[in-house]
Amino acid sequence: MDQTESPVGSFLQNCASAWQYLTGLLTVLTFCGCTTNPPESASTSAQPNVVSQPAFSAPKPPIVPATDDATPASEMRFTPVADTRFPELFPRRGEEFGYATILESLGGGAAATDIDRDGLPDALIAGGGTFEGRRPVGRPVFVLRNRGNHFSDHTPAAGLQNIPLYHHGLAVADADNDGFPDLLVTGYGGVLYFRNQGDGTFADDTANSGIQCPTWCSSAAWADFNRDGCLDLYVAGYVDWSFENDPPCFAADGVTRDNCSPKLFNACPDFLFLSQADGTWRNQSAEWGVRTDGKALGVVAADIDRDGFIDVYVGNDVMMNFLYRNQEGRRFEDRSISSGAGVSSRGSPDASMGVDAADFDNDGRFDLWAANFEMESFALYRNQGSMMFRHVSDEAGIAAIGAHYVGWGTGFCDFDLDGDEDLAVCNGNVVRFPQHSPAKQRMLLLENIEHSWFREATAAAGPALLQQVNGRGLALLDWNMDGRMDMLTTPVESKASLLQNESTSVGRWLTLHLSGTSSPRHPIGCIAELRTDQRTLLRQLKGGGSYASTHQPALHFGIRPDEQPLELIITWPSGRRQTLSPGPLNAVQSVQEP
């Protein structure tokens, strides 16, 4: 959340500059004085879903964005769902007390999931927190039941009215394999784990779960890291702020109290908890090589290199981002430096908040994305193969949006049903009296043009996305089941908003609801390839992503009217592969692992 460079940033900048001039030489890190990671084994897992990648790919030629005259106007449109159909709810942070602490900077997220298994995605919203004297305390996690044409407030009945934790993150997944999504709440001073009881209510099972975070934890991601068929958990830690460690910080006038930079605090550790297959989890952070120096805000779990094991990408604040390669379910290999996905194009750390992964350029490899701080370019990293990435924000048109946004909740999604995945970002400043950009900011909607580059389509999408708010969380969902993905946003000190997708694209769609058997019932890491007569589209069910939020757990494809789907190939986390007919389009298809 702060972009001033440190000596470490200057050091890494020298490394990145050398890399740019010596592309293709794996000895570049030695030239810069960095320590290289051991070379990867030439062999990969023998699972049938392994995709061999070259040791290093030469950069593609720069993409030259088409002119406005050569590209049709955007068809994307979003309108807010009226208060009569979506209750007014306001995430809070306690700013009325006048403390101006860094705790109040983070805000909270949202989640979209079918809590009652009626086939409709419900909505959960982090209520945030306030203060009792100098003690941070929590507000409810709001639960909204989807009734088909409106949402109803189900918070008291769900058992999430009295949340003691000043909280930020909502990580939702079927953690106990019973078919109902469970909830992990992350926040200041701990986490809370709630089991879904199958009747629309949640029971606090934190004490029995073994999941603990004694510090300040911001976000989390569920995934089966050791491939035992049960979901594990990565929890992201932030900084060591407390009222006892609360230095005075001021706005530019030197008098008005304002939120402090994270640079004034030490990092809190991240945690990895492995499932014991009995409803409990065990801390395996040290055994798996999880770092403790990240100041993490966003985390996404996905099989990035497609070797059958789920990797982790962590967006860190004013620190290098972390990229962990899963070594066949035994431990993580830290590829943060050697991958190129840890720093900016200048070689310095950014202040990253929201993160995601997707195959934006349709080359069969999952690329990485990080929403960053003002005066920095949001970072798009193209996957070059073998866990090597290249910062392509300039050539992909991302840098053209300017550097006046502070990005948080974010996600790839094919909003206009043309087959390529677009990008949405919620923005808002972390201080009350900023110098370079407003405290309240509008969203960004970036349209993917033919798997090649992005153009901003925010204004064309309608006035709802231009509203100035202090944006934080973003969860993607298809609330009205029309095949067009909608957006649930949770700014701080403003009402949560459900933005309905009313894009006019004539494209068709297919949504997959997946259920594992040998894999976890909620099969995070499952990869689906939709082969048409023109191309192959790639999607993955991910854990975490965005900022402190959870997207609807489904795989969504847009299909152009001039292309014909041929087959659907699904690679499950267990390694099993399944080939299916795509079935009828403009429909939801449920698929169970064979």
Coordinates of C-alpha atoms in Angstrom, one line a residue:
M1 CA 0.0 0.0 0.0
D2 CA 3.0 2.3 -0.3
Q3 CA 5.3 2.6 -3.4
T4 CA 8.5 4.2 -2.1
E5 CA 11.4 2.0 -3.0
S6 CA 13.7 0.3 -0.4
P7 CA 17.3 -0.8 -0.8
V8 CA 16.0 -4.2 -1.5
G9 CA 14.0 -2.7 -4.3
S10 CA 17.1 -1.1 -5.8
F11 CA 18.9 -4.4 -5.5
L12 CA 16.1 -6.3 -7.3
Q13 CA 15.9 -3.6 -9.9
N14 CA 19.5 -4.2 -10.9
C15 CA 18.7 -7.9 -11.2
A16 CA 15.7 -7.3 -13.4
S17 CA 17.7 -4.9 -15.7
A18 CA 20.3 -7.6 -16.1
W19 CA 17.6 -10.2 -16.9
Q20 CA 16.1 -8.0 -19.6
Y21 CA 19.5 -7.8 -21.4
L22 CA 20.4 -11.4 -20.9
T23 CA 17.0 -13.0 -21.7
G24 CA 17.2 -16.7 -21.9
L25 CA 20.3 -17.1 -19.6
L26 CA 19.4 -18.8 -16.4
T27 CA 22.6 -17.5 -14.9
V28 CA 21.2 -14.0 -14.7
L29 CA 20.5 -14.1 -11.0
T30 CA 24.1 -15.0 -10.3
F31 CA 25.2 -12.0 -12.4
C32 CA 23.1 -9.8 -10.1
G33 CA 24.4 -11.3 -6.9
C34 CA 21.2 -13.2 -6.2
T35 CA 21.0 -16.8 -5.0
T36 CA 19.5 -19.0 -7.6
N37 CA 17.1 -21.8 -6.8
P38 CA 18.2 -25.4 -7.6
P39 CA 17.4 -26.3 -11.3
E40 CA 14.1 -28.0 -11.8
S41 CA 14.1 -31.7 -12.5
A42 CA 13.7 -32.6 -16.2
S43 CA 11.0 -35.0 -15.3
T44 CA 7.5 -34.2 -13.9
S45 CA 4.9 -36.3 -12.2
A46 CA 3.7 -39.2 -14.2
Q47 CA 0.1 -38.1 -13.8
P48 CA -1.8 -38.0 -17.2
N49 CA -2.5 -34.3 -16.9
V50 CA 1.2 -33.3 -17.0
V51 CA 2.0 -30.7 -19.7
S52 CA 5.7 -30.5 -20.6
Q53 CA 6.9 -27.0 -20.9
P54 CA 10.2 -25.8 -22.3
A55 CA 13.0 -24.7 -19.9
F56 CA 12.6 -21.1 -21.1
S57 CA 10.6 -19.5 -23.8
A58 CA 11.8 -16.5 -25.7
P59 CA 9.6 -13.4 -25.2
K60 CA 6.8 -13.0 -27.8
P61 CA 6.9 -10.0 -30.1
P62 CA 5.3 -7.0 -28.5
I63 CA 1.6 -6.7 -28.9
V64 CA 0.5 -3.6 -30.7
P65 CA -2.9 -2.6 -29.5
A66 CA -5.4 -1.9 -32.3
T67 CA -6.7 1.6 -32.8
D68 CA -10.2 2.6 -31.6
D69 CA -11.4 2.6 -35.2
A70 CA -10.2 -1.0 -35.7
T71 CA -11.9 -2.4 -32.6
P72 CA -15.7 -2.5 -32.2
A73 CA -17.2 -0.6 -29.3
S74 CA -17.5 -2.5 -26.0
E75 CA -20.7 -4.4 -25.4
M76 CA -20.2 -4.7 -21.7
R77 CA -22.9 -3.1 -19.5
F78 CA -23.5 -3.3 -15.7
T79 CA -26.4 -1.9 -13.7
P80 CA -26.9 -2.0 -9.9
V81 CA -29.5 -4.3 -8.5
A82 CA -32.1 -2.2 -6.7
D83 CA -32.3 -2.0 -2.9
T84 CA -35.7 -3.7 -3.1
R85 CA -34.0 -6.9 -4.4
F86 CA -30.6 -6.6 -2.6
P87 CA -30.6 -5.3 1.0
E88 CA -28.6 -2.2 1.9
L89 CA -25.6 -3.4 4.0
F90 CA -22.6 -1.3 5.0
P91 CA -19.2 -2.7 5.8
R92 CA -17.6 -0.6 8.5
R93 CA -14.1 0.0 9.9
G94 CA -14.6 2.3 12.9
E95 CA -13.3 5.5 11.4
E96 CA -15.8 7.5 13.4
F97 CA -13.6 7.0 16.5
G98 CA -10.8 9.1 14.9
Y99 CA -8.0 6.7 15.6
A100 CA -6.7 6.6 11.9
T101 CA -4.9 3.3 12.3
I102 CA -3.5 1.0 9.6
L103 CA -6.1 -1.5 10.8
E104 CA -8.8 0.6 9.2
S105 CA -7.0 0.6 5.8
L106 CA -7.8 -2.9 4.8
G107 CA -11.6 -3.2 4.7
G108 CA -13.3 -6.5 3.9
G109 CA -14.3 -8.8 1.2
A110 CA -17.3 -10.8 -0.1
A111 CA -18.1 -14.4 -1.1
A112 CA -20.5 -16.0 -3.5
T113 CA -21.5 -19.6 -2.8
D114 CA -24.6 -21.8 -2.6
I115 CA -24.9 -22.3 1.1
D116 CA -28.2 -24.2 1.0
R117 CA -27.6 -26.2 -2.2
D118 CA -30.7 -24.9 -3.9
G119 CA -28.7 -24.2 -7.1
L120 CA -28.5 -20.5 -6.6
P121 CA -25.4 -18.6 -5.5
D122 CA -25.9 -16.8 -2.2
A123 CA -23.9 -13.8 -1.0
L124 CA -21.7 -13.3 2.2
I125 CA -20.4 -9.9 3.1
A126 CA -17.7 -9.1 5.6
G127 CA -19.1 -6.6 8.1
G128 CA -15.7 -5.5 9.2
G129 CA -15.2 -4.0 12.6
T130 CA -15.3 -1.1 15.0
F131 CA -13.7 -0.3 18.4
E132 CA -14.7 -0.6 22.0
G133 CA -12.4 1.9 23.6
R134 CA -9.0 0.8 22.3
R135 CA -10.1 -2.7 21.6
P136 CA -10.9 -3.8 18.0
V137 CA -14.2 -5.8 17.8
G138 CA -16.1 -7.4 15.0
R139 CA -19.4 -6.8 13.2
P140 CA -21.6 -9.5 11.6
V141 CA -20.8 -11.5 8.5
F142 CA -23.9 -10.7 6.5
V143 CA -25.6 -13.7 4.8
L144 CA -28.0 -13.0 1.9
R145 CA -30.0 -15.9 0.6
N146 CA -30.7 -15.9 -3.1
R147 CA -34.5 -16.3 -3.7
G148 CA -34.3 -16.3 -7.4
N149 CA -35.4 -12.7 -8.1
H150 CA -34.1 -11.1 -4.9
F151 CA -31.9 -11.6 -1.8
S152 CA -33.2 -11.8 1.7
D153 CA -31.1 -11.1 4.9
H154 CA -30.4 -14.4 6.6
T155 CA -27.7 -13.2 9.0
P156 CA -29.2 -13.8 12.4
A157 CA -30.7 -17.2 11.4
A158 CA -27.3 -18.3 9.9
G159 CA -25.5 -17.8 13.2
L160 CA -23.1 -15.2 11.9
Q161 CA -24.6 -12.2 13.7
N162 CA -22.1 -12.0 16.6
I163 CA -18.6 -12.1 15.2
P164 CA -16.0 -11.1 17.8
L165 CA -13.2 -10.7 15.2
Y166 CA -12.5 -7.4 13.5
H167 CA -12.4 -9.1 10.1
H168 CA -11.5 -8.8 6.5
G169 CA -11.5 -12.1 4.6
L170 CA -14.1 -14.6 3.7
A171 CA -12.6 -17.9 2.4
V172 CA -15.4 -20.3 1.5
A173 CA -15.1 -24.0 0.4
D174 CA -16.4 -27.4 1.3
A175 CA -13.6 -28.0 3.8
D176 CA -15.1 -31.2 5.3
N177 CA -16.3 -32.9 2.1
D178 CA -19.9 -33.0 3.2
G179 CA -21.3 -31.2 0.2
F180 CA -22.0 -27.9 2.0
P181 CA -19.6 -24.9 1.8
D182 CA -17.9 -23.9 5.1
L183 CA -16.5 -20.5 6.0
L184 CA -13.1 -19.2 7.3
V185 CA -13.1 -15.6 8.5
T186 CA -9.7 -13.9 8.7
G187 CA -9.0 -10.7 10.6
Y188 CA -7.0 -8.9 13.3
G189 CA -5.9 -11.2 16.0
G190 CA -7.1 -14.5 14.7
V191 CA -9.3 -16.6 12.4
L192 CA -12.7 -18.2 12.8
Y193 CA -13.8 -21.4 11.2
F194 CA -17.5 -22.1 10.8
R195 CA -18.9 -25.4 9.6
N196 CA -22.0 -25.4 7.5
Q197 CA -24.6 -27.5 9.2
G198 CA -26.5 -28.2 6.0
D199 CA -29.6 -26.3 7.2
G200 CA -28.6 -22.8 6.4
T201 CA -26.8 -22.3 9.7
F202 CA -23.1 -22.2 10.6
A203 CA -21.4 -23.6 13.8
D204 CA -18.2 -22.1 15.2
D205 CA -15.7 -25.0 15.2
T206 CA -12.5 -22.9 15.5
A207 CA -11.4 -24.4 18.8
N208 CA -11.6 -28.0 17.4
S209 CA -10.2 -27.2 14.0
G210 CA -6.6 -26.7 14.8
I211 CA -6.5 -23.6 12.6
Q212 CA -4.9 -20.7 14.4
C213 CA -3.6 -17.3 13.5
P214 CA -2.4 -15.5 16.6
T215 CA -1.4 -12.4 14.6
W216 CA -3.1 -10.3 11.9
C217 CA -4.3 -12.4 9.0
S218 CA -5.8 -10.8 5.9
S219 CA -6.8 -13.4 3.3
A220 CA -6.8 -17.2 2.8
A221 CA -7.0 -19.8 0.1
W222 CA -8.3 -23.4 0.4
A223 CA -6.7 -26.2 -1.8
D224 CA -5.5 -29.8 -1.6
F225 CA -1.8 -29.2 -1.6
N226 CA -0.7 -32.8 -0.8
R227 CA -3.3 -34.5 -3.0
D228 CA -4.8 -36.7 -0.3
G229 CA -8.4 -35.7 -1.3
C230 CA -8.9 -33.2 1.5
L231 CA -8.7 -29.4 1.4
D232 CA -5.8 -27.7 3.1
L233 CA -5.5 -24.0 3.9
Y234 CA -3.0 -21.2 3.2
V235 CA -3.5 -18.2 5.5
A236 CA -1.9 -14.8 4.6
G237 CA -0.4 -12.7 7.4
Y238 CA -0.1 -8.9 7.4
V239 CA 1.8 -6.7 9.8
D240 CA 2.4 -6.4 13.6
W241 CA 0.3 -3.3 14.3
S242 CA -1.3 -2.9 17.7
F243 CA -2.4 0.1 19.8
E244 CA 0.9 -0.4 21.7
N245 CA 2.7 -0.3 18.4
D246 CA 0.9 2.6 16.8
P247 CA 3.3 5.4 15.7
P248 CA 1.8 8.8 14.9
C249 CA 1.4 9.4 11.2
F250 CA 0.0 12.5 9.5
A251 CA -1.3 13.8 6.3
A252 CA 0.7 16.2 4.1
D253 CA -0.1 19.1 6.3
G254 CA 1.9 17.5 9.1
V255 CA -1.0 18.0 11.6
T256 CA -3.9 15.8 10.6
R257 CA -3.7 12.3 11.8
D258 CA -3.8 9.7 9.0
N259 CA -3.2 5.9 8.5
C260 CA 0.4 4.8 8.6
S261 CA 2.4 3.0 5.9
P262 CA 3.0 -0.7 6.3
K263 CA 6.7 0.1 6.1
L264 CA 6.7 1.2 9.7
F265 CA 5.8 -2.4 10.9
N266 CA 7.2 -5.8 10.8
A267 CA 5.7 -8.6 8.8
C268 CA 3.4 -11.2 10.3
P269 CA 4.0 -14.8 9.1
D270 CA 1.9 -16.7 6.6
F271 CA 0.6 -20.2 7.6
L272 CA -0.1 -23.5 5.9
F273 CA -2.5 -25.9 7.6
L274 CA -2.8 -29.5 6.2
S275 CA -6.0 -31.5 6.7
Q276 CA -5.9 -34.5 8.9
A277 CA -9.0 -35.9 7.2
D278 CA -11.0 -35.8 10.4
G279 CA -12.2 -32.2 10.5
T280 CA -9.0 -30.9 11.9
W281 CA -5.9 -29.3 10.4
R282 CA -2.2 -29.2 11.4
N283 CA 0.3 -26.3 11.1
Q284 CA 2.9 -27.4 8.5
S285 CA 4.3 -24.0 7.6
A286 CA 7.9 -24.6 8.5
E287 CA 8.0 -28.1 7.0
W288 CA 6.6 -26.8 3.7
G289 CA 9.0 -23.8 3.5
V290 CA 6.4 -21.0 4.0
R291 CA 8.0 -17.6 4.4
T292 CA 7.4 -15.3 7.3
D293 CA 8.4 -11.9 5.8
G294 CA 5.6 -11.1 3.3
K295 CA 3.0 -8.5 4.6
A296 CA 0.5 -10.4 2.5
L297 CA -2.9 -9.1 1.4
G298 CA -4.0 -11.4 -1.5
V299 CA -3.4 -15.1 -2.2
V300 CA -4.5 -17.4 -5.0
A301 CA -4.0 -21.2 -5.1
A302 CA -3.9 -22.8 -8.6
D303 CA -2.0 -25.4 -10.6
I304 CA 0.0 -22.7 -12.3
D305 CA 2.5 -24.9 -14.1
R306 CA -0.1 -27.7 -14.9
D307 CA 2.0 -30.5 -13.3
G308 CA -0.9 -31.8 -11.2
F309 CA 0.0 -30.1 -8.0
I310 CA -1.4 -26.8 -6.7
D311 CA 0.9 -23.8 -6.4
V312 CA 0.5 -20.5 -4.5
Y313 CA 0.9 -16.9 -5.5
V314 CA 0.9 -14.3 -2.8
G315 CA 0.4 -10.5 -3.2
N316 CA 2.5 -8.7 -0.7
D317 CA 2.4 -5.1 0.4
V318 CA 5.6 -3.1 -0.2
M319 CA 7.4 -6.5 -0.4
M320 CA 8.3 -8.9 -3.2
N321 CA 5.3 -11.1 -4.1
F322 CA 5.8 -14.8 -3.3
L323 CA 5.4 -17.6 -5.9
Y324 CA 5.6 -21.1 -4.5
R325 CA 5.9 -24.2 -6.8
N326 CA 4.4 -27.3 -5.2
Q327 CA 7.0 -30.0 -5.3
E328 CA 4.8 -33.1 -5.8
G329 CA 2.8 -32.6 -2.6
R330 CA 5.8 -32.6 -0.3
R331 CA 6.8 -29.0 0.2
F332 CA 7.0 -25.6 -1.6
E333 CA 9.9 -24.4 -3.7
D334 CA 10.2 -20.6 -3.4
R335 CA 10.3 -19.2 -7.0
S336 CA 9.6 -15.6 -6.0
I337 CA 12.8 -14.2 -7.4
S338 CA 13.7 -16.6 -10.1
S339 CA 10.2 -16.6 -11.7
G340 CA 10.1 -12.9 -12.5
A341 CA 6.6 -12.7 -10.9
G342 CA 7.8 -11.2 -7.6
V343 CA 8.7 -7.6 -8.7
S344 CA 7.7 -4.9 -11.1
S345 CA 9.1 -4.3 -14.6
R346 CA 11.7 -2.0 -12.9
G347 CA 12.8 -4.9 -10.7
S348 CA 11.4 -3.3 -7.5
P349 CA 8.7 -4.7 -5.2
D350 CA 5.2 -3.3 -5.7
A351 CA 2.5 -2.9 -3.1
S352 CA 0.1 -5.7 -4.2
M353 CA -3.3 -6.3 -2.9
G354 CA -5.6 -8.4 -5.1
V355 CA -4.3 -11.3 -7.2
D356 CA -5.6 -13.8 -9.7
A357 CA -4.4 -16.3 -12.3
A358 CA -5.8 -17.1 -15.8
D359 CA -4.8 -17.9 -19.4
F360 CA -5.4 -14.4 -20.7
D361 CA -3.5 -14.9 -24.0
N362 CA -4.9 -18.4 -24.8
D363 CA -1.6 -20.1 -25.1
G364 CA -2.4 -23.0 -22.6
R365 CA -0.5 -21.5 -19.7
F366 CA -1.8 -19.8 -16.6
D367 CA -0.6 -16.2 -16.3
L368 CA -0.5 -14.1 -13.1
W369 CA -2.1 -10.8 -12.2
A370 CA -1.6 -8.3 -9.3
A371 CA -3.6 -5.1 -8.6
N372 CA -1.1 -2.6 -7.1
F373 CA -0.7 0.8 -5.5
E374 CA -0.9 4.2 -7.0
M375 CA 2.1 5.4 -9.0
E376 CA 2.7 1.7 -9.9
S377 CA 1.5 -0.2 -12.9
F378 CA -0.9 -3.0 -12.2
A379 CA 1.1 -6.2 -13.0
L380 CA 0.3 -8.7 -15.7
Y381 CA 2.8 -11.5 -15.9
R382 CA 2.8 -13.8 -18.9
N383 CA 3.7 -17.4 -18.3
Q384 CA 6.8 -18.3 -20.3
G385 CA 6.8 -21.9 -19.2
S386 CA 8.8 -23.7 -16.4
M387 CA 7.6 -21.2 -13.8
M388 CA 9.2 -18.2 -15.6
F389 CA 7.1 -15.1 -16.1
R390 CA 7.5 -11.8 -18.0
H391 CA 6.0 -8.5 -16.9
V392 CA 3.8 -7.5 -19.9
S393 CA 1.6 -4.6 -18.6
D394 CA 3.0 -2.1 -21.1
E395 CA 2.5 -4.2 -24.3
A396 CA -0.8 -5.6 -23.1
G397 CA -2.3 -2.1 -22.6
I398 CA -2.6 -2.4 -18.8
A399 CA -0.2 0.6 -18.2
A400 CA -2.5 2.8 -20.4
I401 CA -5.0 3.0 -17.6
G402 CA -2.6 5.3 -15.7
A403 CA -1.1 5.1 -12.2
H404 CA -3.7 6.8 -10.1
Y405 CA -5.5 3.8 -8.8
V406 CA -5.1 1.7 -5.6
G407 CA -6.4 -1.8 -6.6
W408 CA -8.0 -4.4 -4.3
G409 CA -10.6 -6.9 -5.2
T410 CA -10.1 -8.2 -8.7
G411 CA -10.8 -11.1 -11.0
F412 CA -10.6 -12.5 -14.6
C413 CA -13.9 -13.3 -16.2
D414 CA -15.5 -13.5 -19.6
F415 CA -18.1 -10.8 -19.0
D416 CA -19.0 -10.3 -22.7
L417 CA -19.1 -14.0 -23.7
D418 CA -16.5 -13.8 -26.5
G419 CA -14.2 -16.5 -25.1
D420 CA -11.4 -14.4 -23.7
E421 CA -11.3 -13.4 -20.0
D422 CA -11.7 -9.7 -19.1
L423 CA -10.5 -8.1 -15.9
A424 CA -12.4 -6.2 -13.1
V425 CA -10.7 -4.2 -10.3
C426 CA -12.2 -2.4 -7.3
N427 CA -10.1 0.6 -6.2
G428 CA -9.8 2.9 -3.2
N429 CA -7.1 4.6 -1.3
V430 CA -5.6 3.5 2.0
V431 CA -5.2 6.9 3.6
R432 CA -7.8 9.5 4.3
F433 CA -5.9 12.5 2.8
P434 CA -4.0 11.2 -0.2
Q435 CA -1.8 13.4 -2.3
H436 CA -1.6 11.6 -5.7
S437 CA -5.1 10.2 -6.2
P438 CA -8.6 10.5 -4.5
A439 CA -9.5 8.6 -1.4
K440 CA -12.6 7.3 -3.2
Q441 CA -12.1 5.8 -6.7
R442 CA -14.1 4.2 -9.4
M443 CA -13.8 0.6 -10.6
L444 CA -11.8 -0.5 -13.6
L445 CA -13.2 -2.8 -16.3
L446 CA -10.6 -4.0 -18.8
E447 CA -11.8 -5.7 -21.9
N448 CA -9.7 -8.5 -23.3
I449 CA -9.3 -8.0 -27.1
E450 CA -8.8 -11.3 -28.9
H451 CA -6.6 -12.9 -26.2
S452 CA -4.0 -10.2 -27.0
W453 CA -4.4 -6.9 -25.1
F454 CA -6.8 -5.0 -22.8
R455 CA -8.6 -1.7 -23.3
E456 CA -10.5 0.1 -20.6
A457 CA -14.3 -0.2 -21.0
T458 CA -15.4 1.2 -17.6
A459 CA -17.2 4.3 -18.9
A460 CA -18.9 2.3 -21.7
A461 CA -20.2 -0.2 -19.2
G462 CA -22.4 2.3 -17.5
P463 CA -22.4 4.9 -14.6
A464 CA -22.6 2.2 -11.9
L465 CA -18.9 1.4 -12.3
L466 CA -18.0 5.1 -12.3
Q467 CA -19.3 5.6 -8.7
Q468 CA -16.5 7.0 -6.5
V469 CA -16.2 4.7 -3.4
N470 CA -13.4 3.3 -1.3
G471 CA -13.4 -0.1 -3.0
R472 CA -12.1 -3.3 -1.4
G473 CA -13.7 -6.7 -2.0
L474 CA -15.0 -8.2 -5.2
A475 CA -16.7 -11.6 -5.7
L476 CA -17.9 -12.8 -9.2
L477 CA -21.1 -14.7 -9.5
D478 CA -24.1 -15.3 -11.9
W479 CA -26.8 -14.4 -9.4
N480 CA -29.7 -14.6 -11.8
M481 CA -28.5 -17.6 -13.8
D482 CA -28.5 -15.9 -17.2
G483 CA -25.0 -17.0 -18.1
R484 CA -23.6 -13.4 -17.7
M485 CA -21.3 -13.1 -14.7
D486 CA -22.2 -10.3 -12.2
M487 CA -20.1 -8.5 -9.6
L488 CA -20.5 -8.2 -5.8
T489 CA -18.5 -5.3 -4.4
T490 CA -17.8 -4.3 -0.8
P491 CA -16.4 -0.9 -0.4
V492 CA -15.6 0.5 3.1
E493 CA -18.1 2.9 4.7
S494 CA -20.4 2.6 1.7
K495 CA -23.1 0.1 0.9
A496 CA -22.3 -3.2 -0.7
S497 CA -23.4 -3.3 -4.3
L498 CA -24.5 -6.1 -6.7
L499 CA -23.8 -5.1 -10.2
Q500 CA -25.8 -7.1 -12.8
N501 CA -24.3 -7.9 -16.1
E502 CA -26.5 -6.7 -18.9
S503 CA -24.0 -6.9 -21.7
T504 CA -25.5 -7.2 -25.2
S505 CA -23.1 -9.8 -26.6
V506 CA -24.7 -12.4 -28.7
G507 CA -22.2 -15.0 -27.5
R508 CA -23.3 -18.3 -25.9
W509 CA -22.1 -19.7 -22.6
L510 CA -21.5 -22.9 -20.6
T511 CA -21.1 -23.1 -16.8
L512 CA -19.6 -26.1 -15.1
H513 CA -20.5 -27.1 -11.5
L514 CA -17.9 -29.7 -10.5
S515 CA -17.9 -32.4 -7.8
G516 CA -14.9 -34.5 -6.9
T517 CA -14.8 -38.1 -5.6
S518 CA -11.2 -39.1 -5.3
S519 CA -10.4 -35.4 -5.5
P520 CA -11.9 -33.1 -2.8
R521 CA -15.7 -32.7 -3.3
H522 CA -14.9 -29.1 -3.9
P523 CA -12.2 -29.8 -6.5
I524 CA -10.0 -26.7 -6.3
G525 CA -7.3 -27.0 -9.0
C526 CA -9.6 -28.8 -11.5
I527 CA -8.8 -27.7 -15.0
A528 CA -11.3 -27.7 -17.9
E529 CA -10.4 -27.4 -21.6
L530 CA -13.2 -26.6 -24.0
R531 CA -12.1 -27.4 -27.5
T532 CA -14.0 -25.8 -30.4
D533 CA -13.5 -25.8 -34.1
Q534 CA -11.4 -22.6 -33.7
R535 CA -9.5 -22.8 -30.4
T536 CA -9.1 -24.3 -27.0
L537 CA -10.4 -22.4 -24.0
L538 CA -8.8 -23.0 -20.6
R539 CA -10.4 -22.5 -17.1
Q540 CA -9.4 -23.6 -13.6
L541 CA -11.3 -23.7 -10.3
K542 CA -9.1 -21.7 -8.0
G543 CA -8.7 -21.2 -4.3
G544 CA -8.7 -17.7 -2.9
G545 CA -8.0 -14.9 -5.4
S546 CA -9.3 -11.4 -5.6
Y547 CA -8.8 -9.6 -2.2
A548 CA -10.2 -11.2 0.9
S549 CA -13.0 -12.7 -1.2
T550 CA -14.3 -15.9 -2.8
H551 CA -15.8 -16.1 -6.3
Q552 CA -18.7 -18.4 -7.1
P553 CA -17.1 -21.9 -7.4
A554 CA -17.9 -22.7 -11.1
L555 CA -16.1 -22.7 -14.4
H556 CA -17.6 -20.3 -16.9
F557 CA -17.0 -20.2 -20.7
G558 CA -18.1 -17.7 -23.2
I559 CA -18.5 -19.0 -26.8
R560 CA -18.7 -16.9 -29.9
P561 CA -21.7 -17.5 -32.2
D562 CA -19.4 -18.5 -35.1
E563 CA -17.6 -21.3 -33.3
Q564 CA -18.7 -24.9 -32.6
P565 CA -17.8 -26.6 -29.3
L566 CA -16.4 -30.1 -30.0
E567 CA -15.3 -31.7 -26.6
L568 CA -14.7 -30.9 -23.0
I569 CA -11.6 -32.3 -21.3
I570 CA -11.5 -32.2 -17.5
T571 CA -8.4 -32.9 -15.5
W572 CA -9.3 -33.5 -11.8
P573 CA -6.9 -32.7 -8.9
S574 CA -6.5 -36.4 -8.4
G575 CA -4.9 -36.7 -11.8
R576 CA -7.9 -38.4 -13.5
R577 CA -8.9 -37.1 -17.0
Q578 CA -12.3 -37.1 -18.4
T579 CA -13.5 -36.3 -21.9
L580 CA -17.2 -35.3 -22.4
S581 CA -19.5 -33.8 -24.9
P582 CA -20.0 -30.1 -24.1
G583 CA -23.7 -30.8 -24.0
P584 CA -26.3 -28.1 -24.6
L585 CA -25.1 -24.5 -24.5
N586 CA -26.6 -21.6 -22.5
A587 CA -26.9 -24.0 -19.6
V588 CA -25.3 -25.1 -16.4
Q589 CA -23.8 -28.6 -16.5
S590 CA -23.0 -30.6 -13.4
V591 CA -20.0 -32.9 -13.7
Q592 CA -18.9 -35.5 -11.2
E593 CA -15.4 -37.0 -11.2
P594 CA -15.5 -40.6 -12.5

